[in-house]
């Protein structure tokens, strides 16, 4: 049972680190965003600390990532959810600019031109 818990802690910690790195944030920035201490975040990322549902909620809410991803690692919607969450917190003008940038990027990536 102890080994299963360690594996779970390591898996969740790796996904938390992946989310933080995808957001290009330091541990200090990410811990502040999620309302947890930097030392606790470091221990979670290393798989040394168990994480409570309350802390999972804080990390999910702060990073705009599904708690399902943090627990189960289902990647299909990870980046999409994160982008949608980030867009959700922009004002209308910022959101319109972000959408234009994403559309331009997608068109360029697919070799489509206007």
PDB file of N, CA and C in Angstrom:
ATOM      1  N   UNK A   1       0.825  -1.203   0.000  1.00  0.00           N
ATOM      2  CA  UNK A   1       0.000   0.000   0.000  1.00  0.00           C
ATOM      3  C   UNK A   1       0.864   1.260   0.000  1.00  0.00           C
ATOM      4  N   UNK A   2       1.960   1.260   0.728  1.00  0.00           N
ATOM      5  CA  UNK A   2       2.833   2.430   0.811  1.00  0.00           C
ATOM      6  C   UNK A   2       3.459   2.725  -0.551  1.00  0.00           C
ATOM      7  N   UNK A   3       3.844   1.688  -1.290  1.00  0.00           N
ATOM      8  CA  UNK A   3       4.448   1.881  -2.606  1.00  0.00           C
ATOM      9  C   UNK A   3       3.449   2.485  -3.593  1.00  0.00           C
ATOM     10  N   UNK A   4       2.189   2.081  -3.516  1.00  0.00           N
ATOM     11  CA  UNK A   4       1.144   2.641  -4.381  1.00  0.00           C
ATOM     12  C   UNK A   4       0.992   4.133  -4.101  1.00  0.00           C
ATOM     13  N   UNK A   5       1.013   4.497  -2.829  1.00  0.00           N
ATOM     14  CA  UNK A   5       0.897   5.909  -2.455  1.00  0.00           C
ATOM     15  C   UNK A   5       2.084   6.712  -2.976  1.00  0.00           C
ATOM     16  N   UNK A   6       3.284   6.141  -2.878  1.00  0.00           N
ATOM     17  CA  UNK A   6       4.468   6.838  -3.388  1.00  0.00           C
ATOM     18  C   UNK A   6       4.376   7.035  -4.897  1.00  0.00           C
ATOM     19  N   UNK A   7       3.933   5.999  -5.608  1.00  0.00           N
ATOM     20  CA  UNK A   7       3.781   6.112  -7.061  1.00  0.00           C
ATOM     21  C   UNK A   7       2.753   7.183  -7.412  1.00  0.00           C
ATOM     22  N   UNK A   8       1.644   7.206  -6.673  1.00  0.00           N
ATOM     23  CA  UNK A   8       0.608   8.218  -6.903  1.00  0.00           C
ATOM     24  C   UNK A   8       1.179   9.615  -6.661  1.00  0.00           C
ATOM     25  N   UNK A   9       1.877   9.795  -5.553  1.00  0.00           N
ATOM     26  CA  UNK A   9       2.457  11.099  -5.234  1.00  0.00           C
ATOM     27  C   UNK A   9       3.436  11.549  -6.316  1.00  0.00           C
ATOM     28  N   UNK A  10       4.258  10.616  -6.804  1.00  0.00           N
ATOM     29  CA  UNK A  10       5.218  10.958  -7.866  1.00  0.00           C
ATOM     30  C   UNK A  10       4.485  11.338  -9.158  1.00  0.00           C
ATOM     31  N   UNK A  11       3.443  10.584  -9.500  1.00  0.00           N
ATOM     32  CA  UNK A  11       2.698  10.866 -10.727  1.00  0.00           C
ATOM     33  C   UNK A  11       2.020  12.228 -10.667  1.00  0.00           C
ATOM     34  N   UNK A  12       1.345  12.496  -9.559  1.00  0.00           N
ATOM     35  CA  UNK A  12       0.680  13.796  -9.405  1.00  0.00           C
ATOM     36  C   UNK A  12       1.718  14.905  -9.395  1.00  0.00           C
ATOM     37  N   UNK A  13       2.808  14.701  -8.693  1.00  0.00           N
ATOM     38  CA  UNK A  13       3.867  15.708  -8.630  1.00  0.00           C
ATOM     39  C   UNK A  13       4.443  16.026  -9.996  1.00  0.00           C
ATOM     40  N   UNK A  14       4.643  14.999 -10.816  1.00  0.00           N
ATOM     41  CA  UNK A  14       5.152  15.223 -12.176  1.00  0.00           C
ATOM     42  C   UNK A  14       4.164  16.031 -13.006  1.00  0.00           C
ATOM     43  N   UNK A  15       2.880  15.741 -12.847  1.00  0.00           N
ATOM     44  CA  UNK A  15       1.875  16.493 -13.613  1.00  0.00           C
ATOM     45  C   UNK A  15       1.774  17.941 -13.123  1.00  0.00           C
ATOM     46  N   UNK A  16       1.891  18.146 -11.823  1.00  0.00           N
ATOM     47  CA  UNK A  16       1.878  19.519 -11.290  1.00  0.00           C
ATOM     48  C   UNK A  16       3.070  20.288 -11.858  1.00  0.00           C
ATOM     49  N   UNK A  17       4.239  19.669 -11.868  1.00  0.00           N
ATOM     50  CA  UNK A  17       5.432  20.315 -12.426  1.00  0.00           C
ATOM     51  C   UNK A  17       5.223  20.607 -13.909  1.00  0.00           C
ATOM     52  N   UNK A  18       4.640  19.659 -14.639  1.00  0.00           N
ATOM     53  CA  UNK A  18       4.386  19.843 -16.061  1.00  0.00           C
ATOM     54  C   UNK A  18       3.473  21.048 -16.303  1.00  0.00           C
ATOM     55  N   UNK A  19       2.439  21.184 -15.498  1.00  0.00           N
ATOM     56  CA  UNK A  19       1.521  22.322 -15.622  1.00  0.00           C
ATOM     57  C   UNK A  19       2.265  23.622 -15.352  1.00  0.00           C
ATOM     58  N   UNK A  20       3.034  23.644 -14.274  1.00  0.00           N
ATOM     59  CA  UNK A  20       3.788  24.855 -13.926  1.00  0.00           C
ATOM     60  C   UNK A  20       4.745  25.234 -15.052  1.00  0.00           C
ATOM     61  N   UNK A  21       5.441  24.254 -15.586  1.00  0.00           N
ATOM     62  CA  UNK A  21       6.390  24.535 -16.659  1.00  0.00           C
ATOM     63  C   UNK A  21       5.681  24.952 -17.950  1.00  0.00           C
ATOM     64  N   UNK A  22       4.514  24.370 -18.219  1.00  0.00           N
ATOM     65  CA  UNK A  22       3.745  24.767 -19.403  1.00  0.00           C
ATOM     66  C   UNK A  22       3.319  26.232 -19.303  1.00  0.00           C
ATOM     67  N   UNK A  23       3.079  26.678 -18.081  1.00  0.00           N
ATOM     68  CA  UNK A  23       2.729  28.088 -17.857  1.00  0.00           C
ATOM     69  C   UNK A  23       3.958  28.981 -17.796  1.00  0.00           C
ATOM     70  N   UNK A  24       5.141  28.363 -17.873  1.00  0.00           N
ATOM     71  CA  UNK A  24       6.426  29.081 -17.817  1.00  0.00           C
ATOM     72  C   UNK A  24       6.542  29.908 -16.542  1.00  0.00           C
ATOM     73  N   UNK A  25       6.227  29.251 -15.428  1.00  0.00           N
ATOM     74  CA  UNK A  25       6.274  29.925 -14.132  1.00  0.00           C
ATOM     75  C   UNK A  25       7.331  29.278 -13.243  1.00  0.00           C
ATOM     76  N   UNK A  26       7.914  30.100 -12.393  1.00  0.00           N
ATOM     77  CA  UNK A  26       8.807  29.568 -11.368  1.00  0.00           C
ATOM     78  C   UNK A  26       7.957  28.942 -10.270  1.00  0.00           C
ATOM     79  N   UNK A  27       8.596  28.195  -9.407  1.00  0.00           N
ATOM     80  CA  UNK A  27       7.853  27.644  -8.264  1.00  0.00           C
ATOM     81  C   UNK A  27       7.277  28.765  -7.416  1.00  0.00           C
ATOM     82  N   UNK A  28       8.030  29.820  -7.258  1.00  0.00           N
ATOM     83  CA  UNK A  28       7.552  30.946  -6.451  1.00  0.00           C
ATOM     84  C   UNK A  28       6.279  31.546  -7.064  1.00  0.00           C
ATOM     85  N   UNK A  29       6.299  31.789  -8.359  1.00  0.00           N
ATOM     86  CA  UNK A  29       5.136  32.373  -9.028  1.00  0.00           C
ATOM     87  C   UNK A  29       3.929  31.433  -8.963  1.00  0.00           C
ATOM     88  N   UNK A  30       4.166  30.156  -9.251  1.00  0.00           N
ATOM     89  CA  UNK A  30       3.080  29.185  -9.285  1.00  0.00           C
ATOM     90  C   UNK A  30       2.488  28.956  -7.902  1.00  0.00           C
ATOM     91  N   UNK A  31       3.330  28.892  -6.891  1.00  0.00           N
ATOM     92  CA  UNK A  31       2.819  28.682  -5.528  1.00  0.00           C
ATOM     93  C   UNK A  31       1.974  29.873  -5.088  1.00  0.00           C
ATOM     94  N   UNK A  32       2.391  31.070  -5.456  1.00  0.00           N
ATOM     95  CA  UNK A  32       1.609  32.271  -5.134  1.00  0.00           C
ATOM     96  C   UNK A  32       0.261  32.232  -5.863  1.00  0.00           C
ATOM     97  N   UNK A  33       0.286  31.855  -7.141  1.00  0.00           N
ATOM     98  CA  UNK A  33      -0.930  31.765  -7.935  1.00  0.00           C
ATOM     99  C   UNK A  33      -1.933  30.779  -7.338  1.00  0.00           C
ATOM    100  N   UNK A  34      -1.406  29.670  -6.815  1.00  0.00           N
ATOM    101  CA  UNK A  34      -2.266  28.597  -6.302  1.00  0.00           C
ATOM    102  C   UNK A  34      -2.547  28.704  -4.802  1.00  0.00           C
ATOM    103  N   UNK A  35      -1.905  29.640  -4.131  1.00  0.00           N
ATOM    104  CA  UNK A  35      -2.149  29.820  -2.702  1.00  0.00           C
ATOM    105  C   UNK A  35      -1.562  28.722  -1.830  1.00  0.00           C
ATOM    106  N   UNK A  36      -0.392  28.213  -2.232  1.00  0.00           N
ATOM    107  CA  UNK A  36       0.306  27.214  -1.419  1.00  0.00           C
ATOM    108  C   UNK A  36       1.746  27.677  -1.237  1.00  0.00           C
ATOM    109  N   UNK A  37       2.440  27.096  -0.280  1.00  0.00           N
ATOM    110  CA  UNK A  37       3.820  27.525  -0.045  1.00  0.00           C
ATOM    111  C   UNK A  37       4.747  26.945  -1.102  1.00  0.00           C
ATOM    112  N   UNK A  38       5.805  27.668  -1.371  1.00  0.00           N
ATOM    113  CA  UNK A  38       6.788  27.236  -2.359  1.00  0.00           C
ATOM    114  C   UNK A  38       7.465  25.938  -1.931  1.00  0.00           C
ATOM    115  N   UNK A  39       7.758  25.806  -0.647  1.00  0.00           N
ATOM    116  CA  UNK A  39       8.419  24.580  -0.172  1.00  0.00           C
ATOM    117  C   UNK A  39       7.494  23.368  -0.304  1.00  0.00           C
ATOM    118  N   UNK A  40       6.189  23.573  -0.046  1.00  0.00           N
ATOM    119  CA  UNK A  40       5.235  22.475  -0.210  1.00  0.00           C
ATOM    120  C   UNK A  40       5.125  22.099  -1.685  1.00  0.00           C
ATOM    121  N   UNK A  41       5.061  23.088  -2.561  1.00  0.00           N
ATOM    122  CA  UNK A  41       4.996  22.825  -3.993  1.00  0.00           C
ATOM    123  C   UNK A  41       6.207  22.017  -4.445  1.00  0.00           C
ATOM    124  N   UNK A  42       7.382  22.394  -3.979  1.00  0.00           N
ATOM    125  CA  UNK A  42       8.600  21.663  -4.351  1.00  0.00           C
ATOM    126  C   UNK A  42       8.518  20.204  -3.890  1.00  0.00           C
ATOM    127  N   UNK A  43       8.037  19.989  -2.676  1.00  0.00           N
ATOM    128  CA  UNK A  43       7.918  18.621  -2.145  1.00  0.00           C
ATOM    129  C   UNK A  43       6.876  17.821  -2.931  1.00  0.00           C
ATOM    130  N   UNK A  44       5.780  18.466  -3.335  1.00  0.00           N
ATOM    131  CA  UNK A  44       4.756  17.794  -4.146  1.00  0.00           C
ATOM    132  C   UNK A  44       5.354  17.410  -5.493  1.00  0.00           C
ATOM    133  N   UNK A  45       6.054  18.330  -6.133  1.00  0.00           N
ATOM    134  CA  UNK A  45       6.648  18.060  -7.440  1.00  0.00           C
ATOM    135  C   UNK A  45       7.652  16.910  -7.379  1.00  0.00           C
ATOM    136  N   UNK A  46       8.318  16.761  -6.268  1.00  0.00           N
ATOM    137  CA  UNK A  46       9.271  15.654  -6.095  1.00  0.00           C
ATOM    138  C   UNK A  46       8.586  14.358  -5.676  1.00  0.00           C
ATOM    139  N   UNK A  47       7.288  14.412  -5.400  1.00  0.00           N
ATOM    140  CA  UNK A  47       6.551  13.231  -4.978  1.00  0.00           C
ATOM    141  C   UNK A  47       6.741  12.879  -3.523  1.00  0.00           C
ATOM    142  N   UNK A  48       7.239  13.827  -2.745  1.00  0.00           N
ATOM    143  CA  UNK A  48       7.529  13.580  -1.330  1.00  0.00           C
ATOM    144  C   UNK A  48       6.338  13.844  -0.423  1.00  0.00           C
ATOM    145  N   UNK A  49       5.384  14.629  -0.890  1.00  0.00           N
ATOM    146  CA  UNK A  49       4.227  14.993  -0.075  1.00  0.00           C
ATOM    147  C   UNK A  49       2.945  14.556  -0.752  1.00  0.00           C
ATOM    148  N   UNK A  50       2.008  14.103   0.063  1.00  0.00           N
ATOM    149  CA  UNK A  50       0.664  13.808  -0.428  1.00  0.00           C
ATOM    150  C   UNK A  50      -0.067  15.135  -0.612  1.00  0.00           C
ATOM    151  N   UNK A  51      -1.047  15.112  -1.463  1.00  0.00           N
ATOM    152  CA  UNK A  51      -1.768  16.331  -1.769  1.00  0.00           C
ATOM    153  C   UNK A  51      -3.246  16.114  -1.431  1.00  0.00           C
ATOM    154  N   UNK A  52      -3.829  17.057  -0.742  1.00  0.00           N
ATOM    155  CA  UNK A  52      -5.233  16.934  -0.343  1.00  0.00           C
ATOM    156  C   UNK A  52      -6.148  17.400  -1.468  1.00  0.00           C
ATOM    157  N   UNK A  53      -7.412  17.082  -1.345  1.00  0.00           N
ATOM    158  CA  UNK A  53      -8.377  17.532  -2.354  1.00  0.00           C
ATOM    159  C   UNK A  53      -8.450  19.058  -2.381  1.00  0.00           C
ATOM    160  N   UNK A  54      -8.304  19.687  -1.228  1.00  0.00           N
ATOM    161  CA  UNK A  54      -8.332  21.148  -1.158  1.00  0.00           C
ATOM    162  C   UNK A  54      -7.157  21.744  -1.947  1.00  0.00           C
ATOM    163  N   UNK A  55      -5.989  21.155  -1.799  1.00  0.00           N
ATOM    164  CA  UNK A  55      -4.813  21.642  -2.516  1.00  0.00           C
ATOM    165  C   UNK A  55      -4.934  21.352  -4.004  1.00  0.00           C
ATOM    166  N   UNK A  56      -5.458  20.186  -4.363  1.00  0.00           N
ATOM    167  CA  UNK A  56      -5.709  19.894  -5.779  1.00  0.00           C
ATOM    168  C   UNK A  56      -6.635  20.940  -6.378  1.00  0.00           C
ATOM    169  N   UNK A  57      -7.669  21.295  -5.629  1.00  0.00           N
ATOM    170  CA  UNK A  57      -8.609  22.314  -6.087  1.00  0.00           C
ATOM    171  C   UNK A  57      -7.892  23.651  -6.292  1.00  0.00           C
ATOM    172  N   UNK A  58      -7.049  24.034  -5.351  1.00  0.00           N
ATOM    173  CA  UNK A  58      -6.313  25.300  -5.465  1.00  0.00           C
ATOM    174  C   UNK A  58      -5.423  25.303  -6.707  1.00  0.00           C
ATOM    175  N   UNK A  59      -4.721  24.202  -6.930  1.00  0.00           N
ATOM    176  CA  UNK A  59      -3.822  24.118  -8.083  1.00  0.00           C
ATOM    177  C   UNK A  59      -4.626  24.117  -9.379  1.00  0.00           C
ATOM    178  N   UNK A  60      -5.693  23.340  -9.419  1.00  0.00           N
ATOM    179  CA  UNK A  60      -6.532  23.295 -10.616  1.00  0.00           C
ATOM    180  C   UNK A  60      -7.148  24.643 -10.932  1.00  0.00           C
ATOM    181  N   UNK A  61      -7.671  25.302  -9.915  1.00  0.00           N
ATOM    182  CA  UNK A  61      -8.295  26.606 -10.098  1.00  0.00           C
ATOM    183  C   UNK A  61      -7.262  27.656 -10.498  1.00  0.00           C
ATOM    184  N   UNK A  62      -6.136  27.656  -9.818  1.00  0.00           N
ATOM    185  CA  UNK A  62      -5.098  28.651 -10.108  1.00  0.00           C
ATOM    186  C   UNK A  62      -4.500  28.502 -11.491  1.00  0.00           C
ATOM    187  N   UNK A  63      -4.344  27.255 -11.944  1.00  0.00           N
ATOM    188  CA  UNK A  63      -3.680  27.001 -13.222  1.00  0.00           C
ATOM    189  C   UNK A  63      -4.654  26.778 -14.370  1.00  0.00           C
ATOM    190  N   UNK A  64      -5.961  26.715 -14.056  1.00  0.00           N
ATOM    191  CA  UNK A  64      -6.998  26.482 -15.064  1.00  0.00           C
ATOM    192  C   UNK A  64      -6.856  25.099 -15.704  1.00  0.00           C
ATOM    193  N   UNK A  65      -6.433  24.134 -14.900  1.00  0.00           N
ATOM    194  CA  UNK A  65      -6.277  22.764 -15.373  1.00  0.00           C
ATOM    195  C   UNK A  65      -7.219  21.876 -14.578  1.00  0.00           C
ATOM    196  N   UNK A  66      -7.816  20.933 -15.256  1.00  0.00           N
ATOM    197  CA  UNK A  66      -8.737  20.011 -14.614  1.00  0.00           C
ATOM    198  C   UNK A  66      -8.028  19.181 -13.539  1.00  0.00           C
ATOM    199  N   UNK A  67      -8.696  19.024 -12.415  1.00  0.00           N
ATOM    200  CA  UNK A  67      -8.171  18.170 -11.354  1.00  0.00           C
ATOM    201  C   UNK A  67      -8.096  16.724 -11.847  1.00  0.00           C
ATOM    202  N   UNK A  68      -8.984  16.360 -12.760  1.00  0.00           N
ATOM    203  CA  UNK A  68      -8.921  15.022 -13.361  1.00  0.00           C
ATOM    204  C   UNK A  68      -7.564  14.796 -14.011  1.00  0.00           C
ATOM    205  N   UNK A  69      -7.054  15.822 -14.685  1.00  0.00           N
ATOM    206  CA  UNK A  69      -5.741  15.678 -15.307  1.00  0.00           C
ATOM    207  C   UNK A  69      -4.670  15.478 -14.238  1.00  0.00           C
ATOM    208  N   UNK A  70      -4.726  16.279 -13.193  1.00  0.00           N
ATOM    209  CA  UNK A  70      -3.714  16.167 -12.145  1.00  0.00           C
ATOM    210  C   UNK A  70      -3.722  14.787 -11.494  1.00  0.00           C
ATOM    211  N   UNK A  71      -4.908  14.216 -11.312  1.00  0.00           N
ATOM    212  CA  UNK A  71      -5.018  12.914 -10.650  1.00  0.00           C
ATOM    213  C   UNK A  71      -4.782  11.760 -11.626  1.00  0.00           C
ATOM    214  N   UNK A  72      -5.484  11.794 -12.755  1.00  0.00           N
ATOM    215  CA  UNK A  72      -5.478  10.644 -13.663  1.00  0.00           C
ATOM    216  C   UNK A  72      -4.530  10.777 -14.850  1.00  0.00           C
ATOM    217  N   UNK A  73      -4.110  11.998 -15.140  1.00  0.00           N
ATOM    218  CA  UNK A  73      -3.151  12.206 -16.223  1.00  0.00           C
ATOM    219  C   UNK A  73      -3.721  12.095 -17.618  1.00  0.00           C
ATOM    220  N   UNK A  74      -5.007  12.315 -17.764  1.00  0.00           N
ATOM    221  CA  UNK A  74      -5.617  12.235 -19.086  1.00  0.00           C
ATOM    222  C   UNK A  74      -5.277  13.493 -19.874  1.00  0.00           C
ATOM    223  N   UNK A  75      -4.389  13.340 -20.839  1.00  0.00           N
ATOM    224  CA  UNK A  75      -3.794  14.460 -21.554  1.00  0.00           C
ATOM    225  C   UNK A  75      -4.675  15.105 -22.613  1.00  0.00           C
ATOM    226  N   UNK A  76      -5.672  14.401 -23.106  1.00  0.00           N
ATOM    227  CA  UNK A  76      -6.416  14.904 -24.256  1.00  0.00           C
ATOM    228  C   UNK A  76      -6.828  16.360 -24.094  1.00  0.00           C
ATOM    229  N   UNK A  77      -7.316  16.721 -22.947  1.00  0.00           N
ATOM    230  CA  UNK A  77      -7.863  18.065 -22.794  1.00  0.00           C
ATOM    231  C   UNK A  77      -6.994  18.995 -21.957  1.00  0.00           C
ATOM    232  N   UNK A  78      -5.844  18.527 -21.542  1.00  0.00           N
ATOM    233  CA  UNK A  78      -4.983  19.313 -20.648  1.00  0.00           C
ATOM    234  C   UNK A  78      -4.669  20.695 -21.204  1.00  0.00           C
ATOM    235  N   UNK A  79      -4.078  20.754 -22.376  1.00  0.00           N
ATOM    236  CA  UNK A  79      -3.667  22.049 -22.920  1.00  0.00           C
ATOM    237  C   UNK A  79      -4.861  22.883 -23.361  1.00  0.00           C
ATOM    238  N   UNK A  80      -5.874  22.248 -23.912  1.00  0.00           N
ATOM    239  CA  UNK A  80      -7.065  22.981 -24.327  1.00  0.00           C
ATOM    240  C   UNK A  80      -7.741  23.634 -23.134  1.00  0.00           C
ATOM    241  N   UNK A  81      -7.906  22.879 -22.054  1.00  0.00           N
ATOM    242  CA  UNK A  81      -8.517  23.438 -20.845  1.00  0.00           C
ATOM    243  C   UNK A  81      -7.703  24.588 -20.291  1.00  0.00           C
ATOM    244  N   UNK A  82      -6.386  24.441 -20.296  1.00  0.00           N
ATOM    245  CA  UNK A  82      -5.527  25.493 -19.770  1.00  0.00           C
ATOM    246  C   UNK A  82      -5.683  26.760 -20.608  1.00  0.00           C
ATOM    247  N   UNK A  83      -5.689  26.633 -21.923  1.00  0.00           N
ATOM    248  CA  UNK A  83      -5.839  27.798 -22.803  1.00  0.00           C
ATOM    249  C   UNK A  83      -7.201  28.449 -22.600  1.00  0.00           C
ATOM    250  N   UNK A  84      -8.253  27.636 -22.546  1.00  0.00           N
ATOM    251  CA  UNK A  84      -9.592  28.189 -22.335  1.00  0.00           C
ATOM    252  C   UNK A  84      -9.692  28.915 -20.995  1.00  0.00           C
ATOM    253  N   UNK A  85      -9.086  28.351 -19.975  1.00  0.00           N
ATOM    254  CA  UNK A  85      -9.100  28.994 -18.667  1.00  0.00           C
ATOM    255  C   UNK A  85      -8.371  30.319 -18.678  1.00  0.00           C
ATOM    256  N   UNK A  86      -7.250  30.367 -19.373  1.00  0.00           N
ATOM    257  CA  UNK A  86      -6.511  31.623 -19.479  1.00  0.00           C
ATOM    258  C   UNK A  86      -7.308  32.665 -20.252  1.00  0.00           C
ATOM    259  N   UNK A  87      -7.937  32.249 -21.345  1.00  0.00           N
ATOM    260  CA  UNK A  87      -8.740  33.177 -22.141  1.00  0.00           C
ATOM    261  C   UNK A  87      -9.935  33.705 -21.354  1.00  0.00           C
ATOM    262  N   UNK A  88     -10.500  32.852 -20.530  1.00  0.00           N
ATOM    263  CA  UNK A  88     -11.681  33.213 -19.742  1.00  0.00           C
ATOM    264  C   UNK A  88     -11.428  34.410 -18.816  1.00  0.00           C
ATOM    265  N   UNK A  89     -10.201  34.560 -18.380  1.00  0.00           N
ATOM    266  CA  UNK A  89      -9.877  35.614 -17.422  1.00  0.00           C
ATOM    267  C   UNK A  89      -9.399  36.910 -18.072  1.00  0.00           C
ATOM    268  N   UNK A  90      -9.472  36.972 -19.396  1.00  0.00           N
ATOM    269  CA  UNK A  90      -9.106  38.199 -20.100  1.00  0.00           C
ATOM    270  C   UNK A  90     -10.348  39.048 -20.312  1.00  0.00           C
ATOM    271  N   UNK A  91     -10.135  40.358 -20.462  1.00  0.00           N
ATOM    272  CA  UNK A  91     -11.285  41.191 -20.808  1.00  0.00           C
ATOM    273  C   UNK A  91     -11.586  40.989 -22.299  1.00  0.00           C
ATOM    274  N   UNK A  92     -12.687  41.554 -22.772  1.00  0.00           N
ATOM    275  CA  UNK A  92     -13.137  41.308 -24.148  1.00  0.00           C
ATOM    276  C   UNK A  92     -12.081  41.675 -25.187  1.00  0.00           C
ATOM    277  N   UNK A  93     -11.460  42.812 -25.020  1.00  0.00           N
ATOM    278  CA  UNK A  93     -10.456  43.270 -25.974  1.00  0.00           C
ATOM    279  C   UNK A  93      -9.241  42.334 -25.987  1.00  0.00           C
ATOM    280  N   UNK A  94      -8.782  41.955 -24.808  1.00  0.00           N
ATOM    281  CA  UNK A  94      -7.639  41.039 -24.717  1.00  0.00           C
ATOM    282  C   UNK A  94      -7.984  39.681 -25.323  1.00  0.00           C
ATOM    283  N   UNK A  95      -9.204  39.205 -25.057  1.00  0.00           N
ATOM    284  CA  UNK A  95      -9.634  37.916 -25.589  1.00  0.00           C
ATOM    285  C   UNK A  95      -9.671  37.949 -27.116  1.00  0.00           C
ATOM    286  N   UNK A  96     -10.209  39.038 -27.679  1.00  0.00           N
ATOM    287  CA  UNK A  96     -10.250  39.166 -29.138  1.00  0.00           C
ATOM    288  C   UNK A  96      -8.840  39.149 -29.725  1.00  0.00           C
ATOM    289  N   UNK A  97      -7.916  39.843 -29.089  1.00  0.00           N
ATOM    290  CA  UNK A  97      -6.526  39.849 -29.563  1.00  0.00           C
ATOM    291  C   UNK A  97      -5.914  38.457 -29.482  1.00  0.00           C
ATOM    292  N   UNK A  98      -6.163  37.769 -28.382  1.00  0.00           N
ATOM    293  CA  UNK A  98      -5.620  36.419 -28.203  1.00  0.00           C
ATOM    294  C   UNK A  98      -6.181  35.464 -29.249  1.00  0.00           C
ATOM    295  N   UNK A  99      -7.467  35.574 -29.524  1.00  0.00           N
ATOM    296  CA  UNK A  99      -8.094  34.716 -30.529  1.00  0.00           C
ATOM    297  C   UNK A  99      -7.496  35.000 -31.908  1.00  0.00           C
ATOM    298  N   UNK A 100      -7.293  36.269 -32.246  1.00  0.00           N
ATOM    299  CA  UNK A 100      -6.671  36.612 -33.530  1.00  0.00           C
ATOM    300  C   UNK A 100      -5.273  36.001 -33.627  1.00  0.00           C
ATOM    301  N   UNK A 101      -4.510  36.114 -32.553  1.00  0.00           N
ATOM    302  CA  UNK A 101      -3.156  35.559 -32.544  1.00  0.00           C
ATOM    303  C   UNK A 101      -3.199  34.038 -32.716  1.00  0.00           C
ATOM    304  N   UNK A 102      -4.096  33.374 -31.998  1.00  0.00           N
ATOM    305  CA  UNK A 102      -4.209  31.916 -32.114  1.00  0.00           C
ATOM    306  C   UNK A 102      -4.641  31.500 -33.515  1.00  0.00           C
ATOM    307  N   UNK A 103      -5.584  32.234 -34.096  1.00  0.00           N
ATOM    308  CA  UNK A 103      -6.032  31.932 -35.457  1.00  0.00           C
ATOM    309  C   UNK A 103      -4.889  32.104 -36.452  1.00  0.00           C
ATOM    310  N   UNK A 104      -4.156  33.186 -36.312  1.00  0.00           N
ATOM    311  CA  UNK A 104      -3.023  33.442 -37.200  1.00  0.00           C
ATOM    312  C   UNK A 104      -1.978  32.330 -37.068  1.00  0.00           C
ATOM    313  N   UNK A 105      -1.703  31.938 -35.846  1.00  0.00           N
ATOM    314  CA  UNK A 105      -0.743  30.857 -35.600  1.00  0.00           C
ATOM    315  C   UNK A 105      -1.235  29.560 -36.236  1.00  0.00           C
ATOM    316  N   UNK A 106      -2.512  29.213 -36.007  1.00  0.00           N
ATOM    317  CA  UNK A 106      -3.068  27.978 -36.547  1.00  0.00           C
ATOM    318  C   UNK A 106      -3.017  27.991 -38.078  1.00  0.00           C
ATOM    319  N   UNK A 107      -3.366  29.110 -38.678  1.00  0.00           N
ATOM    320  CA  UNK A 107      -3.310  29.205 -40.148  1.00  0.00           C
ATOM    321  C   UNK A 107      -1.889  29.028 -40.657  1.00  0.00           C
ATOM    322  N   UNK A 108      -0.942  29.661 -39.999  1.00  0.00           N
ATOM    323  CA  UNK A 108       0.454  29.545 -40.399  1.00  0.00           C
ATOM    324  C   UNK A 108       0.951  28.111 -40.218  1.00  0.00           C
ATOM    325  N   UNK A 109       0.593  27.514 -39.107  1.00  0.00           N
ATOM    326  CA  UNK A 109       1.027  26.138 -38.819  1.00  0.00           C
ATOM    327  C   UNK A 109       0.463  25.150 -39.827  1.00  0.00           C
ATOM    328  N   UNK A 110      -0.702  25.416 -40.345  1.00  0.00           N
ATOM    329  CA  UNK A 110      -1.337  24.516 -41.307  1.00  0.00           C
ATOM    330  C   UNK A 110      -1.066  24.931 -42.750  1.00  0.00           C
ATOM    331  N   UNK A 111      -0.272  25.983 -42.940  1.00  0.00           N
ATOM    332  CA  UNK A 111       0.066  26.421 -44.287  1.00  0.00           C
ATOM    333  C   UNK A 111      -1.078  27.067 -45.037  1.00  0.00           C
ATOM    334  N   UNK A 112      -2.044  27.597 -44.286  1.00  0.00           N
ATOM    335  CA  UNK A 112      -3.200  28.242 -44.894  1.00  0.00           C
ATOM    336  C   UNK A 112      -2.950  29.745 -44.899  1.00  0.00           C
ATOM    337  N   UNK A 113      -3.247  30.387 -46.004  1.00  0.00           N
ATOM    338  CA  UNK A 113      -3.112  31.848 -46.042  1.00  0.00           C
ATOM    339  C   UNK A 113      -4.422  32.454 -46.496  1.00  0.00           C
ATOM    340  N   UNK A 114      -4.624  33.713 -46.099  1.00  0.00           N
ATOM    341  CA  UNK A 114      -5.850  34.432 -46.478  1.00  0.00           C
ATOM    342  C   UNK A 114      -5.850  34.843 -47.912  1.00  0.00           C
TER     343      UNK A 114
END
